PDB file of C-alpha atoms and ligand atoms in Angstrom:
ATOM      1  CA  UNK E   1      -4.903   9.985  33.682  1.00 67.00           C
ATOM      2  CA  UNK E   2      -4.772  13.718  32.785  1.00 85.00           C
ATOM      3  CA  UNK E   3      -4.432  14.687  28.401  1.00 94.00           C
ATOM      4  CA  UNK E   4      -1.385  15.680  27.247  1.00 97.00           C
ATOM      5  CA  UNK E   5      -1.294  19.677  26.168  1.00 98.00           C
ATOM      6  CA  UNK E   6       0.437  20.533  23.515  1.00 98.00           C
ATOM      7  CA  UNK E   7      -0.316  23.836  22.317  1.00 98.00           C
ATOM      8  CA  UNK E   8       0.808  25.107  19.044  1.00 98.00           C
ATOM      9  CA  UNK E   9       2.228  28.391  17.230  1.00 98.00           C
ATOM     10  CA  UNK E  10       1.907  29.023  14.080  1.00 98.00           C
ATOM     11  CA  UNK E  11       5.030  31.290  12.825  1.00 98.00           C
ATOM     12  CA  UNK E  12       2.745  32.970   9.921  1.00 98.00           C
ATOM     13  CA  UNK E  13      -0.053  35.530  10.705  1.00 98.00           C
ATOM     14  CA  UNK E  14      -2.187  35.004   7.220  1.00 98.00           C
ATOM     15  CA  UNK E  15      -5.910  33.992   7.569  1.00 97.00           C
ATOM     16  CA  UNK E  16      -4.921  31.512   4.645  1.00 96.00           C
ATOM     17  CA  UNK E  17      -2.017  30.192   6.268  1.00 98.00           C
ATOM     18  CA  UNK E  18      -0.855  26.832   4.552  1.00 98.00           C
ATOM     19  CA  UNK E  19       1.025  26.076   7.858  1.00 98.00           C
ATOM     20  CA  UNK E  20      -1.658  26.774  10.148  1.00 98.00           C
ATOM     21  CA  UNK E  21      -3.599  24.169   7.960  1.00 98.00           C
ATOM     22  CA  UNK E  22      -0.994  22.018   8.619  1.00 98.00           C
ATOM     23  CA  UNK E  23      -1.398  22.389  12.042  1.00 98.00           C
ATOM     24  CA  UNK E  24      -5.348  22.220  12.315  1.00 98.00           C
ATOM     25  CA  UNK E  25      -4.019  18.367  11.326  1.00 98.00           C
ATOM     26  CA  UNK E  26      -2.243  17.771  13.602  1.00 98.00           C
ATOM     27  CA  UNK E  27      -5.764  18.429  15.909  1.00 98.00           C
ATOM     28  CA  UNK E  28      -7.262  16.234  14.276  1.00 97.00           C
ATOM     29  CA  UNK E  29      -3.788  14.009  14.458  1.00 96.00           C
ATOM     30  CA  UNK E  30      -4.430  13.859  17.903  1.00 97.00           C
ATOM     31  CA  UNK E  31      -5.296  10.294  18.888  1.00 96.00           C
ATOM     32  CA  UNK E  32      -7.316  10.138  22.872  1.00 96.00           C
ATOM     33  CA  UNK E  33      -5.207  11.907  26.058  1.00 96.00           C
ATOM     34  CA  UNK E  34      -3.214  13.874  24.194  1.00 97.00           C
ATOM     35  CA  UNK E  35      -5.135  17.511  23.598  1.00 97.00           C
ATOM     36  CA  UNK E  36      -3.013  19.762  21.155  1.00 98.00           C
ATOM     37  CA  UNK E  37      -4.267  23.660  21.351  1.00 98.00           C
ATOM     38  CA  UNK E  38      -3.630  26.310  18.110  1.00 98.00           C
ATOM     39  CA  UNK E  39      -2.568  29.289  20.274  1.00 98.00           C
ATOM     40  CA  UNK E  40      -4.749  32.335  18.797  1.00 97.00           C
ATOM     41  CA  UNK E  41      -3.131  35.819  18.972  1.00 95.00           C
ATOM     42  CA  UNK E  42       0.715  36.117  18.170  1.00 98.00           C
ATOM     43  CA  UNK E  43       0.091  39.339  16.181  1.00 98.00           C
ATOM     44  CA  UNK E  44      -1.296  41.063  19.116  1.00 98.00           C
ATOM     45  CA  UNK E  45       2.082  40.640  21.244  1.00 98.00           C
ATOM     46  CA  UNK E  46       3.995  43.533  20.511  1.00 98.00           C
ATOM     47  CA  UNK E  47       7.686  43.776  19.744  1.00 98.00           C
ATOM     48  CA  UNK E  48       9.509  42.215  23.538  1.00 98.00           C
ATOM     49  CA  UNK E  49      10.412  44.997  25.479  1.00 98.00           C
ATOM     50  CA  UNK E  50      12.804  44.389  28.198  1.00 98.00           C
ATOM     51  CA  UNK E  51      11.567  48.263  29.668  1.00 98.00           C
ATOM     52  CA  UNK E  52       7.448  46.903  28.949  1.00 98.00           C
ATOM     53  CA  UNK E  53       8.212  43.848  30.782  1.00 98.00           C
ATOM     54  CA  UNK E  54       6.955  44.941  34.539  1.00 97.00           C
ATOM     55  CA  UNK E  55       4.000  44.940  36.710  1.00 97.00           C
ATOM     56  CA  UNK E  56       2.606  48.331  35.656  1.00 97.00           C
ATOM     57  CA  UNK E  57       3.568  47.913  31.311  1.00 97.00           C
ATOM     58  CA  UNK E  58       3.519  44.165  30.663  1.00 98.00           C
ATOM     59  CA  UNK E  59       1.893  43.469  27.674  1.00 98.00           C
ATOM     60  CA  UNK E  60      -2.206  41.141  28.580  1.00 98.00           C
ATOM     61  CA  UNK E  61      -1.404  39.547  24.939  1.00 98.00           C
ATOM     62  CA  UNK E  62       1.930  39.091  26.283  1.00 98.00           C
ATOM     63  CA  UNK E  63       1.182  37.611  29.171  1.00 98.00           C
ATOM     64  CA  UNK E  64      -2.263  35.165  27.148  1.00 98.00           C
ATOM     65  CA  UNK E  65       0.643  33.663  25.538  1.00 98.00           C
ATOM     66  CA  UNK E  66       3.568  32.678  28.454  1.00 98.00           C
ATOM     67  CA  UNK E  67       0.067  31.163  30.571  1.00 98.00           C
ATOM     68  CA  UNK E  68      -0.469  29.351  27.387  1.00 98.00           C
ATOM     69  CA  UNK E  69       2.537  27.970  27.070  1.00 98.00           C
ATOM     70  CA  UNK E  70       2.941  26.801  31.031  1.00 98.00           C
ATOM     71  CA  UNK E  71      -0.050  25.256  30.915  1.00 98.00           C
ATOM     72  CA  UNK E  72       1.371  22.973  27.969  1.00 98.00           C
ATOM     73  CA  UNK E  73       3.116  19.862  28.883  1.00 98.00           C
ATOM     74  CA  UNK E  74       4.731  20.543  24.854  1.00 98.00           C
ATOM     75  CA  UNK E  75       4.899  23.256  22.330  1.00 98.00           C
ATOM     76  CA  UNK E  76       4.428  22.273  18.871  1.00 98.00           C
ATOM     77  CA  UNK E  77       5.054  25.062  15.790  1.00 98.00           C
ATOM     78  CA  UNK E  78       4.493  25.280  12.214  1.00 98.00           C
ATOM     79  CA  UNK E  79       6.429  27.614  10.736  1.00 98.00           C
ATOM     80  CA  UNK E  80       7.477  28.702   6.846  1.00 98.00           C
ATOM     81  CA  UNK E  81      10.589  30.335   6.395  1.00 98.00           C
ATOM     82  CA  UNK E  82      10.776  34.212   6.052  1.00 98.00           C
ATOM     83  CA  UNK E  83      14.399  35.593   3.600  1.00 98.00           C
ATOM     84  CA  UNK E  84      16.079  32.487   5.093  1.00 98.00           C
ATOM     85  CA  UNK E  85      14.820  32.849   8.305  1.00 98.00           C
ATOM     86  CA  UNK E  86      12.629  32.291  10.829  1.00 98.00           C
ATOM     87  CA  UNK E  87       9.290  35.040  10.274  1.00 98.00           C
ATOM     88  CA  UNK E  88       9.261  37.545  13.169  1.00 98.00           C
ATOM     89  CA  UNK E  89       6.636  36.913  15.018  1.00 98.00           C
ATOM     90  CA  UNK E  90       7.786  33.289  16.349  1.00 98.00           C
ATOM     91  CA  UNK E  91      10.253  34.737  16.995  1.00 98.00           C
ATOM     92  CA  UNK E  92       8.899  37.258  19.234  1.00 98.00           C
ATOM     93  CA  UNK E  93       6.712  34.162  20.973  1.00 98.00           C
ATOM     94  CA  UNK E  94      10.502  32.590  21.770  1.00 98.00           C
ATOM     95  CA  UNK E  95      11.612  36.002  23.516  1.00 98.00           C
ATOM     96  CA  UNK E  96       8.340  36.201  25.495  1.00 98.00           C
ATOM     97  CA  UNK E  97       8.599  33.080  26.235  1.00 98.00           C
ATOM     98  CA  UNK E  98      12.221  33.210  26.900  1.00 98.00           C
ATOM     99  CA  UNK E  99      11.892  35.765  30.307  1.00 97.00           C
ATOM    100  CA  UNK E 100      12.095  36.190  33.470  1.00 96.00           C
ATOM    101  CA  UNK E 101      16.023  34.813  32.545  1.00 94.00           C
ATOM    102  CA  UNK E 102      16.166  31.445  33.434  1.00 92.00           C
ATOM    103  CA  UNK E 103      12.370  30.978  34.528  1.00 94.00           C
ATOM    104  CA  UNK E 104      10.788  31.490  31.555  1.00 97.00           C
ATOM    105  CA  UNK E 105       7.780  29.818  30.281  1.00 98.00           C
ATOM    106  CA  UNK E 106       9.611  27.895  27.723  1.00 98.00           C
ATOM    107  CA  UNK E 107      12.681  26.713  30.448  1.00 98.00           C
ATOM    108  CA  UNK E 108      12.495  22.860  30.396  1.00 97.00           C
ATOM    109  CA  UNK E 109       9.240  22.285  27.252  1.00 98.00           C
ATOM    110  CA  UNK E 110       9.864  19.654  24.542  1.00 98.00           C
ATOM    111  CA  UNK E 111       9.312  22.323  21.506  1.00 98.00           C
ATOM    112  CA  UNK E 112       9.145  20.867  18.181  1.00 98.00           C
ATOM    113  CA  UNK E 113       9.113  22.552  15.245  1.00 98.00           C
ATOM    114  CA  UNK E 114       8.110  21.673  11.854  1.00 98.00           C
ATOM    115  CA  UNK E 115       6.162  23.309   8.794  1.00 98.00           C
ATOM    116  CA  UNK E 116       5.840  23.949   5.641  1.00 98.00           C
ATOM    117  CA  UNK E 117       7.813  26.612   2.807  1.00 98.00           C
ATOM    118  CA  UNK E 118       7.803  27.965  -0.857  1.00 98.00           C
ATOM    119  CA  UNK E 119      10.919  26.397  -1.331  1.00 97.00           C
ATOM    120  CA  UNK E 120      12.229  23.075  -2.021  1.00 96.00           C
ATOM    121  CA  UNK E 121      13.424  22.738   1.026  1.00 97.00           C
ATOM    122  CA  UNK E 122      10.749  23.289   2.895  1.00 97.00           C
ATOM    123  CA  UNK E 123      11.851  26.280   5.342  1.00 98.00           C
ATOM    124  CA  UNK E 124      15.133  23.895   7.152  1.00 98.00           C
ATOM    125  CA  UNK E 125      16.507  27.252   7.764  1.00 98.00           C
ATOM    126  CA  UNK E 126      13.666  28.715  10.081  1.00 98.00           C
ATOM    127  CA  UNK E 127      13.088  25.183  11.798  1.00 98.00           C
ATOM    128  CA  UNK E 128      16.263  24.795  12.900  1.00 98.00           C
ATOM    129  CA  UNK E 129      17.334  28.647  13.575  1.00 98.00           C
ATOM    130  CA  UNK E 130      13.825  28.256  15.510  1.00 98.00           C
ATOM    131  CA  UNK E 131      15.364  25.350  17.463  1.00 98.00           C
ATOM    132  CA  UNK E 132      18.318  27.174  18.697  1.00 98.00           C
ATOM    133  CA  UNK E 133      16.443  29.769  19.792  1.00 98.00           C
ATOM    134  CA  UNK E 134      14.501  27.630  21.773  1.00 98.00           C
ATOM    135  CA  UNK E 135      16.923  25.993  23.058  1.00 98.00           C
ATOM    136  CA  UNK E 136      18.903  29.396  24.024  1.00 98.00           C
ATOM    137  CA  UNK E 137      15.851  30.347  25.443  1.00 98.00           C
ATOM    138  CA  UNK E 138      15.190  27.095  28.158  1.00 98.00           C
ATOM    139  CA  UNK E 139      13.299  25.183  25.694  1.00 98.00           C
ATOM    140  CA  UNK E 140      13.868  21.686  25.449  1.00 98.00           C
ATOM    141  CA  UNK E 141      14.408  21.260  21.049  1.00 98.00           C
ATOM    142  CA  UNK E 142      13.833  18.351  20.012  1.00 98.00           C
ATOM    143  CA  UNK E 143      16.314  17.249  17.470  1.00 97.00           C
ATOM    144  CA  UNK E 144      14.850  14.367  15.958  1.00 97.00           C
ATOM    145  CA  UNK E 145      11.449  15.633  15.698  1.00 98.00           C
ATOM    146  CA  UNK E 146      11.445  16.531  11.377  1.00 98.00           C
ATOM    147  CA  UNK E 147       9.016  17.404   8.759  1.00 98.00           C
ATOM    148  CA  UNK E 148       9.907  20.673   6.401  1.00 98.00           C
ATOM    149  CA  UNK E 149       7.358  20.193   3.410  1.00 97.00           C
ATOM    150  CA  UNK E 150       8.727  22.126   0.355  1.00 98.00           C
ATOM    151  CA  UNK E 151       6.895  24.065  -2.361  1.00 96.00           C
ATOM    152  CA  UNK E 152       3.721  25.080  -0.325  1.00 95.00           C
ATOM    153  CA  UNK E 153       2.285  27.687  -2.480  1.00 95.00           C
ATOM    154  CA  UNK E 154       1.800  24.189  -5.088  1.00 96.00           C
ATOM    155  CA  UNK E 155       1.097  22.267  -2.857  1.00 95.00           C
ATOM    156  CA  UNK E 156      -1.322  22.877  -1.349  1.00 95.00           C
ATOM    157  CA  UNK E 157      -2.376  25.760  -3.404  1.00 94.00           C
ATOM    158  CA  UNK E 158      -6.080  23.397  -4.083  1.00 94.00           C
ATOM    159  CA  UNK E 159      -6.737  20.724  -1.121  1.00 94.00           C
ATOM    160  CA  UNK E 160      -6.061  21.227   2.283  1.00 95.00           C
ATOM    161  CA  UNK E 161      -3.860  19.125   4.132  1.00 95.00           C
ATOM    162  CA  UNK E 162      -5.884  17.242   6.481  1.00 95.00           C
ATOM    163  CA  UNK E 163      -6.543  15.242   2.226  1.00 96.00           C
ATOM    164  CA  UNK E 164      -3.390  13.835   2.096  1.00 95.00           C
ATOM    165  CA  UNK E 165      -3.164  10.990   2.680  1.00 96.00           C
ATOM    166  CA  UNK E 166       0.134  10.131   3.579  1.00 95.00           C
ATOM    167  CA  UNK E 167       1.326  13.665   4.691  1.00 96.00           C
ATOM    168  CA  UNK E 168      -2.009  12.974   7.746  1.00 97.00           C
ATOM    169  CA  UNK E 169       0.081  10.130   8.668  1.00 97.00           C
ATOM    170  CA  UNK E 170       3.401  11.964   9.172  1.00 98.00           C
ATOM    171  CA  UNK E 171       1.572  14.744  11.366  1.00 98.00           C
ATOM    172  CA  UNK E 172       0.208  12.124  13.162  1.00 98.00           C
ATOM    173  CA  UNK E 173       3.920  11.229  14.029  1.00 98.00           C
ATOM    174  CA  UNK E 174       5.437  14.523  14.575  1.00 98.00           C
ATOM    175  CA  UNK E 175       2.161  14.115  17.370  1.00 98.00           C
ATOM    176  CA  UNK E 176       2.918  11.616  18.582  1.00 98.00           C
ATOM    177  CA  UNK E 177       6.827  12.317  19.375  1.00 98.00           C
ATOM    178  CA  UNK E 178       5.541  15.099  20.895  1.00 98.00           C
ATOM    179  CA  UNK E 179       3.325  13.678  23.120  1.00 98.00           C
ATOM    180  CA  UNK E 180       5.792  11.360  24.228  1.00 97.00           C
ATOM    181  CA  UNK E 181       8.255  13.704  25.371  1.00 97.00           C
ATOM    182  CA  UNK E 182       5.444  16.096  26.886  1.00 96.00           C
ATOM    183  CA  UNK E 183       4.876  13.132  28.532  1.00 93.00           C
ATOM    184  CA  UNK E 184       8.170  12.762  30.202  1.00 83.00           C
ATOM    185  CA  UNK E 185       8.856  13.805  33.942  1.00 64.00           C
ATOM    186  CA  UNK E 186      11.162  17.201  32.787  1.00 57.00           C
ATOM    187  CA  UNK E 187      14.594  17.220  34.027  1.00 52.00           C
ATOM    188  CA  UNK E 188      15.998  18.809  37.585  1.00 44.00           C
TER     189      UNK E 188
HETATM  190  C1  FMN T   1       8.198  38.080   3.580  1.00 64.72           C
HETATM  191  C2  FMN T   1       8.517  36.087   2.986  1.00 64.72           C
HETATM  192  C3  FMN T   1       9.775  35.758   2.984  1.00 64.72           C
HETATM  193  C4  FMN T   1       9.827  34.185   2.332  1.00 64.72           C
HETATM  194  N1  FMN T   1      11.385  34.479   1.865  1.00 64.72           N
HETATM  195  C5  FMN T   1      10.543  32.481   1.820  1.00 64.72           C
HETATM  196  C6  FMN T   1      12.068  32.215   2.709  1.00 64.72           C
HETATM  197  O1  FMN T   1      13.484  32.636   2.522  1.00 64.72           O
HETATM  198  N2  FMN T   1      12.223  30.738   1.956  1.00 64.72           N
HETATM  199  C7  FMN T   1      10.842  30.329   1.591  1.00 64.72           C
HETATM  200  O2  FMN T   1      11.289  29.052   1.449  1.00 64.72           O
HETATM  201  N3  FMN T   1      10.034  30.866   1.153  1.00 64.72           N
HETATM  202  C8  FMN T   1       9.835  32.186   1.340  1.00 64.72           C
HETATM  203  N4  FMN T   1       8.938  32.924   1.136  1.00 64.72           N
HETATM  204  C9  FMN T   1       7.519  32.342   0.817  1.00 64.72           C
HETATM  205  C10 FMN T   1       7.128  30.735   1.884  1.00 64.72           C
HETATM  206  O3  FMN T   1       7.370  29.978   2.174  1.00 64.72           O
HETATM  207  C11 FMN T   1       5.336  30.701   1.823  1.00 64.72           C
HETATM  208  O4  FMN T   1       5.173  32.001   1.273  1.00 64.72           O
HETATM  209  C12 FMN T   1       4.107  30.236   2.793  1.00 64.72           C
HETATM  210  O5  FMN T   1       3.803  29.494   2.420  1.00 64.72           O
HETATM  211  C13 FMN T   1       4.189  30.834   3.701  1.00 64.72           C
HETATM  212  O6  FMN T   1       3.570  29.622   4.917  1.00 64.72           O
HETATM  213  P1  FMN T   1       2.097  30.466   4.849  1.00 64.72           P
HETATM  214  O7  FMN T   1       1.201  29.167   3.853  1.00 64.72           O
HETATM  215  O8  FMN T   1       2.221  29.638   5.925  1.00 64.72           O
HETATM  216  O9  FMN T   1       1.643  31.604   5.376  1.00 64.72           O
HETATM  217  C14 FMN T   1       8.561  33.771   2.027  1.00 64.72           C
HETATM  218  C15 FMN T   1       7.285  34.089   2.233  1.00 64.72           C
HETATM  219  C16 FMN T   1       7.366  35.775   2.782  1.00 64.72           C
HETATM  220  C17 FMN T   1       6.246  36.524   2.923  1.00 64.72           C
END
């Protein structure tokens, strides 16, 4: 049987992103038979504009995202919270993946949303909003896969998440859940 392919999208664009580090911990935690790829290039994707979503004008970066999502069996989002909601870069990716309407790359894909943020709730508002947007976009947002790590800036100031055994176990559990969902056939 071929590997289960999970595409990770990171909602923070900064190089030192703690959410990116969590995604790296997920890559490490993937068991045999599960491949996790972190999508590079969210920053290059222009804001979604229907006027430019045609064969003449369509952004190559947007097409790359759609192709990567289409090729994945499941998606894993790692996102901080920006001003109480989902960061624009991740929302833009969902918008790109949602079109053409009803046939977007995200249609029917299982999506798990986790992350870390500075606040005491670890970005749950952003995660909830991301799940809501994924569902409206046609994806299958997994409501029960949850991991929100508070106080990112303090907790990961001096250590990478992969150095924290308890956290690594939590991330591994998330990976197992998205991989299990990705293995299931998409309902017609
Ligand atoms: C524009 C902006 C808005 C933010 N708003 C929130 C917020 O509403 N809630 C929160 O918990 N943290 C907020 N933060 C802090 C981020 O959670 C924190 O910087 C986090 O570590 C960013 O994730 P990263 O390390 O993956 O870049 C905000 C940060 C930025 C840059």
